[in-house]
CSV table of C-alpha atoms in Angstrom, one decimal:
chain,number,residue,atom,x,y,z
A,168,MET,CA,-8.5,6.0,-13.1
A,169,LEU,CA,-10.1,4.4,-16.0
A,170,ARG,CA,-13.2,2.4,-15.0
A,171,MET,CA,-15.0,-0.2,-17.1
A,172,ASP,CA,-18.6,-1.3,-16.7
A,173,HIS,CA,-19.7,-2.7,-13.3
A,174,GLY,CA,-17.0,-0.7,-11.5
A,175,VAL,CA,-14.2,-3.0,-12.7
A,176,ARG,CA,-11.1,-0.8,-12.9
A,177,MET,CA,-8.7,-1.3,-15.9
A,178,ILE,CA,-5.7,-1.1,-13.6
A,179,ASP,CA,-7.0,-4.1,-11.6
A,180,LEU,CA,-7.5,-6.1,-14.8
A,181,VAL,CA,-4.0,-5.4,-15.8
A,182,ARG,CA,-2.7,-6.3,-12.3
A,183,TRP,CA,-4.4,-9.7,-12.4
A,184,GLY,CA,-3.3,-10.1,-16.0
A,185,ALA,CA,0.3,-9.5,-15.0
A,186,LEU,CA,0.0,-12.0,-12.2
A,187,ALA,CA,-1.5,-14.6,-14.6
A,188,PHE,CA,1.4,-14.0,-17.0
A,189,GLY,CA,3.7,-14.4,-14.0
A,190,VAL,CA,2.3,-17.8,-13.1
A,191,LEU,CA,2.5,-18.9,-16.7
A,192,SER,CA,6.1,-17.7,-16.9
A,193,LEU,CA,7.1,-19.5,-13.7
A,194,ALA,CA,5.6,-22.7,-15.0
A,195,LEU,CA,7.6,-22.3,-18.2
A,196,LEU,CA,10.8,-21.5,-16.4
A,197,ALA,CA,10.3,-24.5,-14.1
A,198,HIS,CA,9.8,-26.8,-17.1
A,199,GLU,CA,12.9,-25.5,-18.7
A,200,ALA,CA,14.9,-26.0,-15.6
A,201,MET,CA,13.8,-29.6,-15.4
A,202,MET,CA,14.8,-30.1,-19.1
A,203,VAL,CA,18.2,-28.7,-18.4
A,204,ARG,CA,18.7,-30.8,-15.3
A,205,ARG,CA,17.8,-34.0,-17.2
A,206,GLY,CA,20.3,-33.0,-19.9
A,207,LEU,CA,17.7,-33.2,-22.8
A,208,ARG,CA,18.6,-31.4,-26.0
A,209,ARG,CA,16.3,-29.8,-28.5
A,210,PRO,CA,16.7,-29.0,-32.2
A,211,LEU,CA,17.7,-25.4,-33.0
A,212,ARG,CA,14.2,-24.3,-34.2
A,213,GLU,CA,12.7,-25.5,-30.9
A,214,ARG,CA,15.4,-23.8,-29.0
A,215,LEU,CA,14.6,-20.5,-30.6
A,216,LEU,CA,10.9,-20.9,-29.9
A,217,VAL,CA,11.6,-21.7,-26.3
A,218,PHE,CA,13.8,-18.7,-26.0
A,219,ALA,CA,11.0,-16.5,-27.3
A,220,GLY,CA,8.8,-17.8,-24.6
A,221,VAL,CA,11.4,-17.7,-21.9
A,222,ALA,CA,12.3,-14.1,-22.8
A,223,LEU,CA,8.9,-12.7,-23.7
A,224,LEU,CA,6.7,-14.1,-20.9
A,225,PRO,CA,8.9,-12.8,-18.0
A,226,PHE,CA,9.5,-9.5,-19.9
A,227,THR,CA,5.7,-9.0,-20.3
A,228,THR,CA,5.1,-9.8,-16.7
A,229,VAL,CA,7.8,-7.4,-15.4
A,230,ALA,CA,6.8,-4.7,-17.8
A,231,LEU,CA,3.1,-4.9,-16.9
A,232,GLY,CA,4.1,-5.2,-13.2
A,233,GLN,CA,6.2,-2.1,-13.3
A,234,GLY,CA,3.5,-0.2,-15.2
A,235,VAL,CA,0.9,-1.1,-12.6
A,236,THR,CA,3.4,-0.3,-9.8
A,237,MET,CA,4.0,3.1,-11.3
A,238,GLN,CA,0.2,3.7,-11.3
A,239,GLY,CA,-0.1,2.4,-7.8
A,240,MET,CA,2.6,4.8,-6.6
A,241,GLN,CA,0.2,7.6,-7.5
A,242,THR,CA,-2.5,6.5,-5.1
A,243,VAL,CA,-3.4,8.0,-1.7
A,244,GLN,CA,-3.2,4.5,-0.2
A,245,PHE,CA,0.5,4.2,-1.4
A,246,CYS,CA,1.4,7.5,0.3
A,247,ARG,CA,-0.4,6.3,3.5
A,248,SER,CA,1.7,3.2,3.5
A,249,CYS,CA,4.3,5.3,5.5
A,250,HIS,CA,2.9,5.8,8.9
A,251,LEU,CA,4.3,9.3,9.0
A,252,MET,CA,1.8,10.3,6.3
A,253,HIS,CA,-1.3,9.1,8.2
A,254,PRO,CA,-2.3,12.6,9.6
A,255,TRP,CA,-2.0,14.2,6.1
A,256,VAL,CA,-3.9,11.5,4.3
A,257,ASP,CA,-6.5,11.1,7.0
A,258,SER,CA,-7.2,14.8,7.1
A,259,LEU,CA,-8.2,14.6,3.4
A,260,LYS,CA,-11.1,12.4,4.3
A,261,ASP,CA,-12.5,14.7,7.1
A,262,PRO,CA,-15.8,16.0,5.8
A,263,GLU,CA,-15.4,19.0,8.1
A,264,GLY,CA,-11.8,19.6,6.9
A,265,ALA,CA,-11.2,23.3,6.2
A,266,THR,CA,-7.7,22.9,4.8
A,267,LEU,CA,-7.1,23.5,1.1
A,268,ALA,CA,-6.2,19.9,0.5
A,269,ALA,CA,-9.3,18.6,2.3
A,270,GLN,CA,-11.5,21.1,0.3
A,271,HIS,CA,-10.0,19.9,-3.0
A,272,VAL,CA,-10.8,16.3,-2.1
A,273,GLN,CA,-14.2,16.8,-0.5
A,274,ASN,CA,-15.4,18.9,-3.4
A,275,ARG,CA,-13.9,16.5,-5.9
A,276,ARG,CA,-11.7,19.1,-7.4
A,277,VAL,CA,-9.1,16.4,-7.6
A,278,ASN,CA,-9.5,12.6,-7.9
A,279,PRO,CA,-9.6,11.4,-4.3
A,280,GLU,CA,-7.7,8.2,-5.2
A,281,THR,CA,-4.7,10.2,-6.5
A,282,ALA,CA,-5.1,13.4,-4.5
A,283,CYS,CA,-1.5,13.5,-3.1
A,284,TYR,CA,0.1,12.9,-6.5
A,285,THR,CA,-2.2,15.4,-8.3
A,286,CYS,CA,-0.8,18.3,-6.2
A,287,HIS,CA,2.7,17.1,-5.6
A,288,ALA,CA,3.6,15.9,-9.1
A,289,ASP,CA,5.9,17.7,-11.5
A,290,TYR,CA,4.0,18.4,-14.7
A,291,SER,CA,7.1,19.1,-16.9
A,292,LEU,CA,8.2,16.8,-19.7
A,293,VAL,CA,10.2,14.5,-17.4
A,294,GLY,CA,8.1,15.4,-14.4
A,295,PRO,CA,6.9,11.9,-13.5
A,296,VAL,CA,10.5,10.7,-13.3
A,297,LEU,CA,11.5,13.7,-11.2
A,298,THR,CA,8.6,13.2,-8.9
A,299,LYS,CA,9.6,9.5,-8.4
A,300,LEU,CA,13.2,10.6,-7.7
A,301,ARG,CA,12.0,13.0,-5.1
A,302,GLY,CA,10.0,10.1,-3.7
A,303,LEU,CA,13.2,8.1,-3.5
A,304,ARG,CA,14.7,10.8,-1.3
A,305,HIS,CA,11.7,10.5,1.1
A,306,VAL,CA,12.3,6.8,1.2
A,307,TYR,CA,16.0,7.4,2.0
A,308,GLY,CA,15.2,9.9,4.6
A,309,PHE,CA,12.6,7.7,6.3
A,310,TYR,CA,14.3,4.3,6.2
A,311,ILE,CA,18.0,5.1,6.2
A,312,LYS,CA,18.3,8.5,8.0
A,313,ARG,CA,15.4,7.6,10.2
A,314,HIS,CA,14.1,11.2,10.0
A,315,GLN,CA,11.6,11.8,12.8
A,316,GLY,CA,11.4,15.6,13.0
A,317,GLU,CA,9.2,18.0,11.1
A,318,ILE,CA,8.4,17.0,7.5
A,319,ARG,CA,9.2,19.5,4.9
A,320,MET,CA,9.2,19.5,1.1
A,321,PHE,CA,12.7,19.2,-0.5
A,322,THR,CA,11.9,22.1,-2.8
A,323,PRO,CA,9.5,25.1,-2.5
A,324,PHE,CA,6.0,24.3,-3.7
A,325,GLN,CA,5.7,25.4,-7.4
A,326,ASN,CA,2.7,27.5,-8.5
A,327,ALA,CA,2.9,25.6,-11.8
A,328,THR,CA,1.3,22.7,-10.0
A,329,CYS,CA,-1.7,24.8,-9.1
A,330,LEU,CA,-1.8,26.5,-12.4
A,331,HIS,CA,-1.8,23.1,-14.2
A,332,CYS,CA,-5.5,23.0,-13.3
A,333,HIS,CA,-6.4,26.6,-12.3
A,334,GLY,CA,-4.4,28.4,-15.0
A,335,GLY,CA,-6.8,29.6,-17.7
A,336,ALA,CA,-9.9,29.0,-15.7
A,337,ARG,CA,-12.2,32.0,-15.9
A,338,ASN,CA,-13.2,32.0,-12.2
A,339,PHE,CA,-9.6,31.9,-11.2
A,340,GLU,CA,-8.2,34.5,-13.6
A,341,GLU,CA,-11.1,36.9,-13.1
A,342,HIS,CA,-11.1,36.6,-9.4
A,343,PRO,CA,-10.3,40.1,-8.0
A,344,ALA,CA,-7.6,38.8,-5.7
A,345,HIS,CA,-5.8,37.1,-8.6
A,346,VAL,CA,-6.1,39.8,-11.3
A,347,ALA,CA,-3.5,42.0,-9.8
A,348,VAL,CA,-0.9,39.3,-9.1
A,349,LEU,CA,-1.5,36.9,-12.1
A,350,ASP,CA,1.9,37.6,-13.7
A,351,GLN,CA,3.7,37.2,-10.4
A,352,LEU,CA,2.0,33.9,-9.9
A,353,ARG,CA,2.9,32.7,-13.3
A,354,ASP,CA,6.6,33.6,-12.9
A,355,GLU,CA,6.7,32.1,-9.4
A,356,SER,CA,7.8,35.4,-7.8
A,357,LEU,CA,4.7,35.2,-5.6
A,358,SER,CA,3.7,31.8,-4.1
A,359,CYS,CA,0.1,30.7,-4.1
A,360,LEU,CA,0.7,29.6,-0.5
A,361,THR,CA,1.3,33.2,0.5
A,362,CYS,CA,-2.5,33.6,0.7
A,363,HIS,CA,-3.6,29.9,0.7
A,364,SER,CA,-1.4,29.0,3.6
A,365,SER,CA,-3.6,26.5,5.3
A,366,VAL,CA,-2.9,23.6,2.9
A,367,HIS,CA,-2.6,20.8,5.4
A,368,PRO,CA,-3.3,20.5,9.2
A,369,PRO,CA,-0.4,21.9,11.3
A,370,GLN,CA,2.2,19.3,12.3
A,371,GLU,CA,2.3,18.2,15.8
A,372,PRO,CA,5.7,18.8,17.5
A,373,ALA,CA,8.2,15.9,17.2
A,374,LYS,CA,8.2,13.7,20.3
B,231,MET,CA,36.0,-18.5,-13.4
B,232,THR,CA,34.0,-20.4,-15.9
B,233,LEU,CA,30.5,-21.4,-15.2
B,234,PRO,CA,29.5,-24.9,-16.2
B,235,PRO,CA,27.1,-24.6,-19.2
B,236,ASP,CA,24.0,-26.0,-17.5
B,237,ARG,CA,24.6,-23.9,-14.5
B,238,LEU,CA,24.5,-20.7,-16.6
B,239,VAL,CA,21.1,-21.7,-18.0
B,240,LEU,CA,19.8,-22.5,-14.6
B,241,LEU,CA,21.2,-19.3,-13.2
B,242,SER,CA,19.5,-17.3,-16.0
B,243,LEU,CA,16.2,-19.1,-15.4
B,244,GLY,CA,16.6,-18.3,-11.7
B,245,CYS,CA,17.2,-14.6,-12.4
B,246,LEU,CA,14.0,-14.5,-14.6
B,247,ALA,CA,12.0,-16.2,-11.9
B,248,GLY,CA,13.4,-13.7,-9.3
B,249,ALA,CA,12.4,-10.8,-11.5
B,250,ILE,CA,8.9,-12.2,-11.8
B,251,LEU,CA,8.6,-12.8,-8.1
B,252,VAL,CA,9.7,-9.3,-7.0
B,253,CYS,CA,7.3,-7.7,-9.4
B,254,ALA,CA,4.5,-10.1,-8.3
B,255,LEU,CA,5.2,-9.1,-4.7
B,256,ALA,CA,4.8,-5.4,-5.6
B,257,LEU,CA,1.6,-6.2,-7.5
B,258,LEU,CA,0.1,-7.9,-4.5
B,259,TRP,CA,1.5,-5.7,-1.7
B,260,LEU,CA,2.7,-2.3,-2.9
B,261,THR,CA,4.8,-0.3,-0.5
B,262,PRO,CA,7.7,2.1,-1.1
B,263,ILE,CA,10.1,-0.8,-0.5
B,264,THR,CA,8.4,-3.4,-2.7
B,265,GLY,CA,8.0,-0.8,-5.4
B,266,LEU,CA,11.7,0.0,-5.3
B,267,VAL,CA,12.7,-3.6,-5.3
B,268,CYS,CA,10.4,-4.2,-8.3
B,269,PHE,CA,12.2,-1.5,-10.3
B,270,PHE,CA,15.8,-1.7,-9.1
B,271,VAL,CA,16.1,-5.4,-8.5
B,272,GLY,CA,13.5,-6.7,-11.0
B,273,THR,CA,15.0,-4.9,-14.0
B,274,PRO,CA,18.7,-6.1,-13.5
B,275,LEU,CA,17.4,-9.6,-12.9
B,276,LEU,CA,15.3,-9.6,-16.0
B,277,VAL,CA,18.2,-8.2,-18.1
B,278,ALA,CA,20.7,-10.7,-16.6
B,279,GLY,CA,18.2,-13.6,-17.1
B,280,ILE,CA,17.5,-12.8,-20.8
B,281,GLY,CA,21.1,-12.0,-21.5
B,282,GLY,CA,22.4,-15.1,-19.9
B,283,TYR,CA,19.9,-17.3,-21.6
B,284,LEU,CA,20.6,-15.7,-25.0
B,285,TYR,CA,24.3,-16.1,-24.4
B,286,ALA,CA,23.8,-19.8,-23.7
B,287,LEU,CA,21.6,-20.2,-26.8
B,288,LEU,CA,24.1,-18.5,-29.1
B,289,ARG,CA,27.0,-20.5,-27.7
B,290,GLY,CA,25.0,-23.6,-28.1
B,291,ILE,CA,25.9,-24.7,-24.6
B,292,SER,CA,22.4,-25.1,-23.4
B,293,GLY,CA,20.8,-28.5,-23.4
B,294,SER,CA,17.3,-27.3,-23.7
B,295,ALA,CA,17.6,-23.7,-24.8
């Protein structure tokens, strides 16, 4: 995520900006509500100005809020807000972790703050939307269906996600193990996980 | 059912305040539920609020709008 000087993150600035807009908007709305209750009338020009404020301030607040929320949904902390995800997320922080995911995080091959999203996002044109829709299915499964069993992905893991970063990298494409199967990896007929199977720690049996 | 004019404006302002509050909640405490509420409750409330207020303005039924 974009950082400014002194470690202040842009996303935090926008978050507090959105909250400040929110406070300002609520004050304006409360003032307007009082005016209506007192039955005071304004000339048309003033009405239009007030409408601009009443519409623009809340719109800006909600738009900024939803933007920051979308960004926040990509963080590891967000994924960890479901307790079922704790073993997965905690394993990423294990310095001795030998799994593929832990190795990616420990060696900073992915941003540790957005590690889950980096490898589980859809990188197609409407990918971010599709990724969020899949996330909705997880929320449905967890809160409505009360799923407690083994956790599985809804769709098979796509090589395109790995190739988004590794594709075109010389040390990947010239690796002896990859040279022979590069085309199969690209057309998804052979999964990266066939060889790299230890992605996350094995799940404990459901109690 | 016809809404009294002032009630429509107050209802619109309430919708806008609701949209702001649910988004503020997600900004302060982001979980899957608050995130969903911010999008799927916040957006309709915002549209209803602005639409209702604009309707009141155009019909000239608002005292203050």
